[in-house]
């Protein structure tokens, strides 16, 4: 039996994900056509949009649904791709000490007041914990907790598809991932390789252009960012990962376009 390459496996995963997404998106919205509580029908009650005409009303509702559901598909796709090269977990569980919680709060307050700029060195203090009671545990759901078995490296990744966060959300995301870092530091061997990242599926400012989300950069250092191309290269474990994923997506994107045309015909005739 012929063994397929990692690149072929990635392309297959992308094609399968797009096909399933297109079919699901189409069937869901068409089935809800006569349902007043359907996704599109529930989003058409803005009287100020309604005044612009039925077609604009439909498109604004559809685009919001498309944007959110497409993001969910990309998150699941990235997880499945990561499984080709990493051991993938969706949570972190273990002891978290009061002193570590206090250290995290102090670090975040300095970021908030802009008295320091974020660096990886800031939270290495979380590794230096005293003895703890292993019966006192905390569980954190994680977007991606990846383990590279070859290097025995551990990666905690917080993914936001477009990376658009306000200050409060950016702080809470950093707090959660620092707590996960502390838990792993308490449960893994001393000096284990643990890295944290904030990631986006695309660069909302344009690929290869500077990423200017200052609200995120107030709490995450440049070394903690995986933006667009860097994220896909990372989960694909390849410097060409982004190109492989995007090319495969574009080749299969006609399936989504066909689904959108069918939905439009159902709602607008």
mmCIF file of C-alpha atoms in Angstrom:
data_model
loop_
_atom_site.group_PDB
_atom_site.id
_atom_site.type_symbol
_atom_site.label_atom_id
_atom_site.label_comp_id
_atom_site.label_asym_id
_atom_site.label_seq_id
_atom_site.Cartn_x
_atom_site.Cartn_y
_atom_site.Cartn_z
ATOM 1 C CA UNK A 1 0.000 0.000 0.000
ATOM 2 C CA UNK A 2 1.418 3.359 -1.046
ATOM 3 C CA UNK A 3 2.221 5.680 1.822
ATOM 4 C CA UNK A 4 1.005 9.230 1.199
ATOM 5 C CA UNK A 5 3.200 12.208 2.005
ATOM 6 C CA UNK A 6 2.400 14.720 4.724
ATOM 7 C CA UNK A 7 1.650 17.302 2.029
ATOM 8 C CA UNK A 8 -0.863 14.986 0.378
ATOM 9 C CA UNK A 9 -2.417 14.260 3.764
ATOM 10 C CA UNK A 10 -2.811 17.990 4.456
ATOM 11 C CA UNK A 11 -4.428 18.570 1.068
ATOM 12 C CA UNK A 12 -6.824 15.701 1.707
ATOM 13 C CA UNK A 13 -7.770 17.102 5.115
ATOM 14 C CA UNK A 14 -8.413 20.539 3.623
ATOM 15 C CA UNK A 15 -10.539 19.132 0.802
ATOM 16 C CA UNK A 16 -12.562 16.967 3.168
ATOM 17 C CA UNK A 17 -13.101 19.852 5.593
ATOM 18 C CA UNK A 18 -14.254 22.266 2.877
ATOM 19 C CA UNK A 19 -16.600 19.696 1.337
ATOM 20 C CA UNK A 20 -18.193 18.844 4.689
ATOM 21 C CA UNK A 21 -18.474 22.515 5.600
ATOM 22 C CA UNK A 22 -20.132 23.478 2.305
ATOM 23 C CA UNK A 23 -22.674 20.671 2.555
ATOM 24 C CA UNK A 24 -23.459 21.401 6.184
ATOM 25 C CA UNK A 25 -23.732 25.163 5.685
ATOM 26 C CA UNK A 26 -26.059 24.751 2.718
ATOM 27 C CA UNK A 27 -28.327 22.121 4.240
ATOM 28 C CA UNK A 28 -28.622 23.995 7.519
ATOM 29 C CA UNK A 29 -29.629 27.330 6.021
ATOM 30 C CA UNK A 30 -31.947 25.899 3.399
ATOM 31 C CA UNK A 31 -33.687 23.763 6.008
ATOM 32 C CA UNK A 32 -34.270 26.901 8.093
ATOM 33 C CA UNK A 33 -35.892 28.911 5.290
ATOM 34 C CA UNK A 34 -39.377 28.706 6.823
ATOM 35 C CA UNK A 35 -38.127 28.790 10.402
ATOM 36 C CA UNK A 36 -38.466 32.261 11.978
ATOM 37 C CA UNK A 37 -35.807 31.222 14.494
ATOM 38 C CA UNK A 38 -33.353 30.196 11.762
ATOM 39 C CA UNK A 39 -29.878 31.725 11.667
ATOM 40 C CA UNK A 40 -30.568 34.081 8.754
ATOM 41 C CA UNK A 41 -34.175 34.854 9.673
ATOM 42 C CA UNK A 42 -33.138 35.808 13.203
ATOM 43 C CA UNK A 43 -30.600 38.302 11.868
ATOM 44 C CA UNK A 44 -32.866 40.274 9.539
ATOM 45 C CA UNK A 45 -34.742 42.304 12.123
ATOM 46 C CA UNK A 46 -32.486 45.354 12.077
ATOM 47 C CA UNK A 47 -34.941 47.938 10.754
ATOM 48 C CA UNK A 48 -32.100 50.169 9.593
ATOM 49 C CA UNK A 49 -30.723 47.374 7.398
ATOM 50 C CA UNK A 50 -34.236 46.423 6.311
ATOM 51 C CA UNK A 51 -34.715 49.917 4.909
ATOM 52 C CA UNK A 52 -31.881 49.246 2.447
ATOM 53 C CA UNK A 53 -33.772 46.453 0.728
ATOM 54 C CA UNK A 54 -34.299 42.714 0.957
ATOM 55 C CA UNK A 55 -31.095 41.788 -0.885
ATOM 56 C CA UNK A 56 -28.847 43.837 1.410
ATOM 57 C CA UNK A 57 -30.778 42.480 4.379
ATOM 58 C CA UNK A 58 -30.099 38.913 3.249
ATOM 59 C CA UNK A 59 -26.410 39.436 2.491
ATOM 60 C CA UNK A 60 -25.602 41.114 5.801
ATOM 61 C CA UNK A 61 -27.227 38.232 7.694
ATOM 62 C CA UNK A 62 -25.555 35.559 5.564
ATOM 63 C CA UNK A 63 -22.077 37.079 5.804
ATOM 64 C CA UNK A 64 -22.210 37.168 9.593
ATOM 65 C CA UNK A 65 -23.212 33.515 9.664
ATOM 66 C CA UNK A 66 -20.555 32.596 7.089
ATOM 67 C CA UNK A 67 -17.786 34.418 8.925
ATOM 68 C CA UNK A 68 -18.433 32.775 12.303
ATOM 69 C CA UNK A 69 -19.031 29.248 10.990
ATOM 70 C CA UNK A 70 -16.047 29.372 8.626
ATOM 71 C CA UNK A 71 -13.866 30.257 11.585
ATOM 72 C CA UNK A 72 -15.079 27.152 13.399
ATOM 73 C CA UNK A 73 -14.223 25.003 10.398
ATOM 74 C CA UNK A 74 -10.698 26.435 10.222
ATOM 75 C CA UNK A 75 -10.121 25.755 13.927
ATOM 76 C CA UNK A 76 -11.098 22.093 13.522
ATOM 77 C CA UNK A 77 -9.041 21.803 10.341
ATOM 78 C CA UNK A 78 -5.939 23.118 12.091
ATOM 79 C CA UNK A 79 -6.382 20.567 14.886
ATOM 80 C CA UNK A 80 -6.656 17.699 12.409
ATOM 81 C CA UNK A 81 -3.572 18.897 10.541
ATOM 82 C CA UNK A 82 -1.636 19.232 13.799
ATOM 83 C CA UNK A 83 -2.410 15.583 14.601
ATOM 84 C CA UNK A 84 -0.185 14.574 11.679
ATOM 85 C CA UNK A 85 2.910 15.754 13.553
ATOM 86 C CA UNK A 86 1.929 16.426 17.162
ATOM 87 C CA UNK A 87 0.172 14.772 20.036
ATOM 88 C CA UNK A 88 -2.888 16.984 20.441
ATOM 89 C CA UNK A 89 -4.728 17.770 23.666
ATOM 90 C CA UNK A 90 -7.620 20.133 24.332
ATOM 91 C CA UNK A 91 -7.077 20.752 28.024
ATOM 92 C CA UNK A 92 -4.449 21.128 30.711
ATOM 93 C CA UNK A 93 -5.020 19.882 34.235
ATOM 94 C CA UNK A 94 -2.867 19.935 37.341
ATOM 95 C CA UNK A 95 -1.858 21.893 40.443
ATOM 96 C CA UNK A 96 -1.821 25.698 40.367
ATOM 97 C CA UNK A 97 -0.324 27.422 43.390
ATOM 98 C CA UNK A 98 -1.594 30.651 44.987
ATOM 99 C CA UNK A 99 1.878 32.169 44.601
ATOM 100 C CA UNK A 100 1.775 31.435 40.872
ATOM 101 C CA UNK A 101 -1.662 33.034 40.575
ATOM 102 C CA UNK A 102 -0.288 36.091 42.379
ATOM 103 C CA UNK A 103 2.757 36.237 40.101
ATOM 104 C CA UNK A 104 0.509 36.095 37.042
ATOM 105 C CA UNK A 105 -1.666 38.926 38.380
ATOM 106 C CA UNK A 106 1.409 41.091 38.986
ATOM 107 C CA UNK A 107 2.769 40.432 35.493
ATOM 108 C CA UNK A 108 -0.561 41.286 33.857
ATOM 109 C CA UNK A 109 -0.916 44.478 35.879
ATOM 110 C CA UNK A 110 2.487 45.634 34.623
ATOM 111 C CA UNK A 111 1.378 44.932 31.060
ATOM 112 C CA UNK A 112 -1.869 46.797 31.645
ATOM 113 C CA UNK A 113 -0.052 49.851 33.000
ATOM 114 C CA UNK A 114 2.565 49.510 30.244
ATOM 115 C CA UNK A 115 5.378 49.643 32.784
ATOM 116 C CA UNK A 116 7.011 46.747 30.929
ATOM 117 C CA UNK A 117 6.689 45.299 27.454
ATOM 118 C CA UNK A 118 5.924 41.564 27.304
ATOM 119 C CA UNK A 119 8.825 39.136 27.024
ATOM 120 C CA UNK A 120 9.119 35.379 27.418
ATOM 121 C CA UNK A 121 11.419 35.930 30.400
ATOM 122 C CA UNK A 122 8.609 37.611 32.370
ATOM 123 C CA UNK A 123 6.840 34.394 33.317
ATOM 124 C CA UNK A 124 9.755 32.016 33.799
ATOM 125 C CA UNK A 125 9.323 32.817 37.488
ATOM 126 C CA UNK A 126 6.263 30.558 37.359
ATOM 127 C CA UNK A 127 8.624 27.592 37.086
ATOM 128 C CA UNK A 128 10.145 28.373 40.473
ATOM 129 C CA UNK A 129 7.340 27.117 42.650
ATOM 130 C CA UNK A 130 7.490 25.719 46.156
ATOM 131 C CA UNK A 131 6.197 22.289 47.135
ATOM 132 C CA UNK A 132 2.551 21.813 46.351
ATOM 133 C CA UNK A 133 -0.350 19.551 47.149
ATOM 134 C CA UNK A 134 -1.034 17.516 44.027
ATOM 135 C CA UNK A 135 -4.599 16.917 45.157
ATOM 136 C CA UNK A 136 -5.399 20.604 44.528
ATOM 137 C CA UNK A 137 -5.832 20.745 40.777
ATOM 138 C CA UNK A 138 -7.244 23.122 38.196
ATOM 139 C CA UNK A 139 -8.422 22.289 34.700
ATOM 140 C CA UNK A 140 -8.145 24.631 31.726
ATOM 141 C CA UNK A 141 -9.692 24.027 28.330
ATOM 142 C CA UNK A 142 -7.095 24.845 25.706
ATOM 143 C CA UNK A 143 -7.431 25.690 22.023
ATOM 144 C CA UNK A 144 -4.285 23.692 21.307
ATOM 145 C CA UNK A 145 -1.936 21.894 23.633
ATOM 146 C CA UNK A 146 0.552 20.257 21.282
ATOM 147 C CA UNK A 147 3.399 17.932 22.155
ATOM 148 C CA UNK A 148 6.244 17.332 19.732
ATOM 149 C CA UNK A 149 7.319 13.806 20.643
ATOM 150 C CA UNK A 150 10.575 14.097 18.715
ATOM 151 C CA UNK A 151 11.837 17.123 20.632
ATOM 152 C CA UNK A 152 9.672 16.612 23.737
ATOM 153 C CA UNK A 153 8.540 20.227 23.401
ATOM 154 C CA UNK A 154 5.180 21.438 24.689
ATOM 155 C CA UNK A 155 3.195 24.199 22.987
ATOM 156 C CA UNK A 156 0.157 26.056 24.297
ATOM 157 C CA UNK A 157 -1.637 27.980 21.553
ATOM 158 C CA UNK A 158 -4.552 30.380 21.857
ATOM 159 C CA UNK A 159 -6.144 30.787 18.422
ATOM 160 C CA UNK A 160 -8.363 33.688 17.406
ATOM 161 C CA UNK A 161 -9.214 33.451 13.722
ATOM 162 C CA UNK A 162 -8.801 37.164 12.969
ATOM 163 C CA UNK A 163 -7.075 38.158 16.204
ATOM 164 C CA UNK A 164 -9.455 40.993 17.014
ATOM 165 C CA UNK A 165 -9.532 41.345 20.818
ATOM 166 C CA UNK A 166 -10.285 44.241 23.118
ATOM 167 C CA UNK A 167 -8.022 44.992 26.086
ATOM 168 C CA UNK A 168 -10.047 43.002 28.633
ATOM 169 C CA UNK A 169 -10.192 39.966 26.370
ATOM 170 C CA UNK A 170 -6.480 40.131 25.556
ATOM 171 C CA UNK A 171 -5.669 40.213 29.257
ATOM 172 C CA UNK A 172 -7.957 37.273 30.066
ATOM 173 C CA UNK A 173 -6.479 35.213 27.220
ATOM 174 C CA UNK A 174 -2.951 35.823 28.508
ATOM 175 C CA UNK A 175 -4.022 35.034 32.058
ATOM 176 C CA UNK A 176 -5.536 31.703 31.003
ATOM 177 C CA UNK A 177 -2.529 30.624 28.982
ATOM 178 C CA UNK A 178 -0.102 31.653 31.754
ATOM 179 C CA UNK A 179 -2.067 29.515 34.206
ATOM 180 C CA UNK A 180 -1.733 26.611 31.776
ATOM 181 C CA UNK A 181 2.004 27.304 31.557
ATOM 182 C CA UNK A 182 2.226 27.203 35.357
ATOM 183 C CA UNK A 183 0.283 23.938 35.558
ATOM 184 C CA UNK A 184 2.565 22.278 33.011
ATOM 185 C CA UNK A 185 5.596 23.619 34.874
ATOM 186 C CA UNK A 186 4.277 21.894 37.994
ATOM 187 C CA UNK A 187 3.552 18.572 36.306
ATOM 188 C CA UNK A 188 6.363 18.153 33.759
ATOM 189 C CA UNK A 189 10.033 17.495 34.552
ATOM 190 C CA UNK A 190 12.068 20.532 35.606
ATOM 191 C CA UNK A 191 13.235 22.744 32.726
ATOM 192 C CA UNK A 192 10.854 21.129 30.236
ATOM 193 C CA UNK A 193 10.530 23.041 26.975
ATOM 194 C CA UNK A 194 7.175 24.856 27.255
ATOM 195 C CA UNK A 195 6.175 27.656 24.907
ATOM 196 C CA UNK A 196 3.019 29.729 24.619
ATOM 197 C CA UNK A 197 1.602 31.438 21.543
ATOM 198 C CA UNK A 198 -1.231 33.688 20.455
ATOM 199 C CA UNK A 199 -2.218 32.744 16.912
ATOM 200 C CA UNK A 200 -4.461 33.909 14.083
ATOM 201 C CA UNK A 201 -5.523 32.007 10.965
ATOM 202 C CA UNK A 202 -4.841 35.007 8.753
ATOM 203 C CA UNK A 203 -3.279 38.451 8.951
ATOM 204 C CA UNK A 204 -6.191 40.882 9.029
ATOM 205 C CA UNK A 205 -3.841 43.632 7.843
ATOM 206 C CA UNK A 206 -2.734 41.630 4.795
ATOM 207 C CA UNK A 207 -0.318 38.722 4.509
ATOM 208 C CA UNK A 208 3.355 39.765 4.714
ATOM 209 C CA UNK A 209 2.324 43.115 6.198
ATOM 210 C CA UNK A 210 3.060 44.206 9.784
ATOM 211 C CA UNK A 211 0.490 42.931 12.271
ATOM 212 C CA UNK A 212 -0.723 45.974 14.190
ATOM 213 C CA UNK A 213 -3.152 44.583 16.757
ATOM 214 C CA UNK A 214 -1.782 46.704 19.592
ATOM 215 C CA UNK A 215 -4.325 45.471 22.144
ATOM 216 C CA UNK A 216 -2.925 41.965 21.781
ATOM 217 C CA UNK A 217 0.697 43.135 21.605
ATOM 218 C CA UNK A 218 0.191 44.903 24.921
ATOM 219 C CA UNK A 219 -0.015 41.444 26.532
ATOM 220 C CA UNK A 220 1.882 39.174 24.123
ATOM 221 C CA UNK A 221 5.449 39.590 22.901
ATOM 222 C CA UNK A 222 6.451 39.281 19.260
ATOM 223 C CA UNK A 223 8.063 35.934 20.093
ATOM 224 C CA UNK A 224 4.663 34.659 21.255
ATOM 225 C CA UNK A 225 2.813 35.450 18.026
ATOM 226 C CA UNK A 226 1.932 33.036 15.225
ATOM 227 C CA UNK A 227 0.128 35.208 12.705
ATOM 228 C CA UNK A 228 -1.402 33.800 9.524
ATOM 229 C CA UNK A 229 1.392 32.152 7.579
ATOM 230 C CA UNK A 230 3.429 31.421 10.725
ATOM 231 C CA UNK A 231 0.491 29.632 12.359
ATOM 232 C CA UNK A 232 -0.196 27.318 9.425
ATOM 233 C CA UNK A 233 3.507 26.631 8.937
ATOM 234 C CA UNK A 234 3.685 25.689 12.611
ATOM 235 C CA UNK A 235 0.712 23.299 12.736
ATOM 236 C CA UNK A 236 1.765 21.764 9.400
ATOM 237 C CA UNK A 237 5.321 21.404 10.720
ATOM 238 C CA UNK A 238 6.507 22.775 7.387
ATOM 239 C CA UNK A 239 7.836 26.079 6.100
ATOM 240 C CA UNK A 240 5.434 25.604 3.175
ATOM 241 C CA UNK A 241 2.415 24.757 5.315
ATOM 242 C CA UNK A 242 0.563 28.000 4.664
ATOM 243 C CA UNK A 243 0.918 27.666 0.897
ATOM 244 C CA UNK A 244 -0.166 24.012 0.961
ATOM 245 C CA UNK A 245 -3.288 24.786 3.001
ATOM 246 C CA UNK A 246 -4.249 27.901 1.046
ATOM 247 C CA UNK A 247 -3.721 26.281 -2.364
ATOM 248 C CA UNK A 248 -5.841 23.283 -1.357
ATOM 249 C CA UNK A 249 -8.525 25.570 0.056
ATOM 250 C CA UNK A 250 -8.681 27.621 -3.136
ATOM 251 C CA UNK A 251 -8.985 24.483 -5.259
ATOM 252 C CA UNK A 252 -11.981 23.384 -3.208
ATOM 253 C CA UNK A 253 -13.526 26.804 -2.541
ATOM 254 C CA UNK A 254 -15.929 26.348 -5.472
ATOM 255 C CA UNK A 255 -17.863 23.970 -3.209
ATOM 256 C CA UNK A 256 -18.609 26.811 -0.800
ATOM 257 C CA UNK A 257 -19.465 29.167 -3.660
ATOM 258 C CA UNK A 258 -21.929 26.628 -5.043
ATOM 259 C CA UNK A 259 -23.502 26.248 -1.609
ATOM 260 C CA UNK A 260 -23.861 30.030 -1.307
ATOM 261 C CA UNK A 261 -25.487 30.243 -4.745
ATOM 262 C CA UNK A 262 -27.988 27.574 -3.743
ATOM 263 C CA UNK A 263 -28.814 29.342 -0.468
ATOM 264 C CA UNK A 264 -29.258 32.631 -2.315
ATOM 265 C CA UNK A 265 -31.672 30.982 -4.736
ATOM 266 C CA UNK A 266 -33.663 29.607 -1.815
ATOM 267 C CA UNK A 267 -33.987 32.936 -0.013
ATOM 268 C CA UNK A 268 -34.093 35.438 -2.884
ATOM 269 C CA UNK A 269 -35.325 33.328 -5.798
#
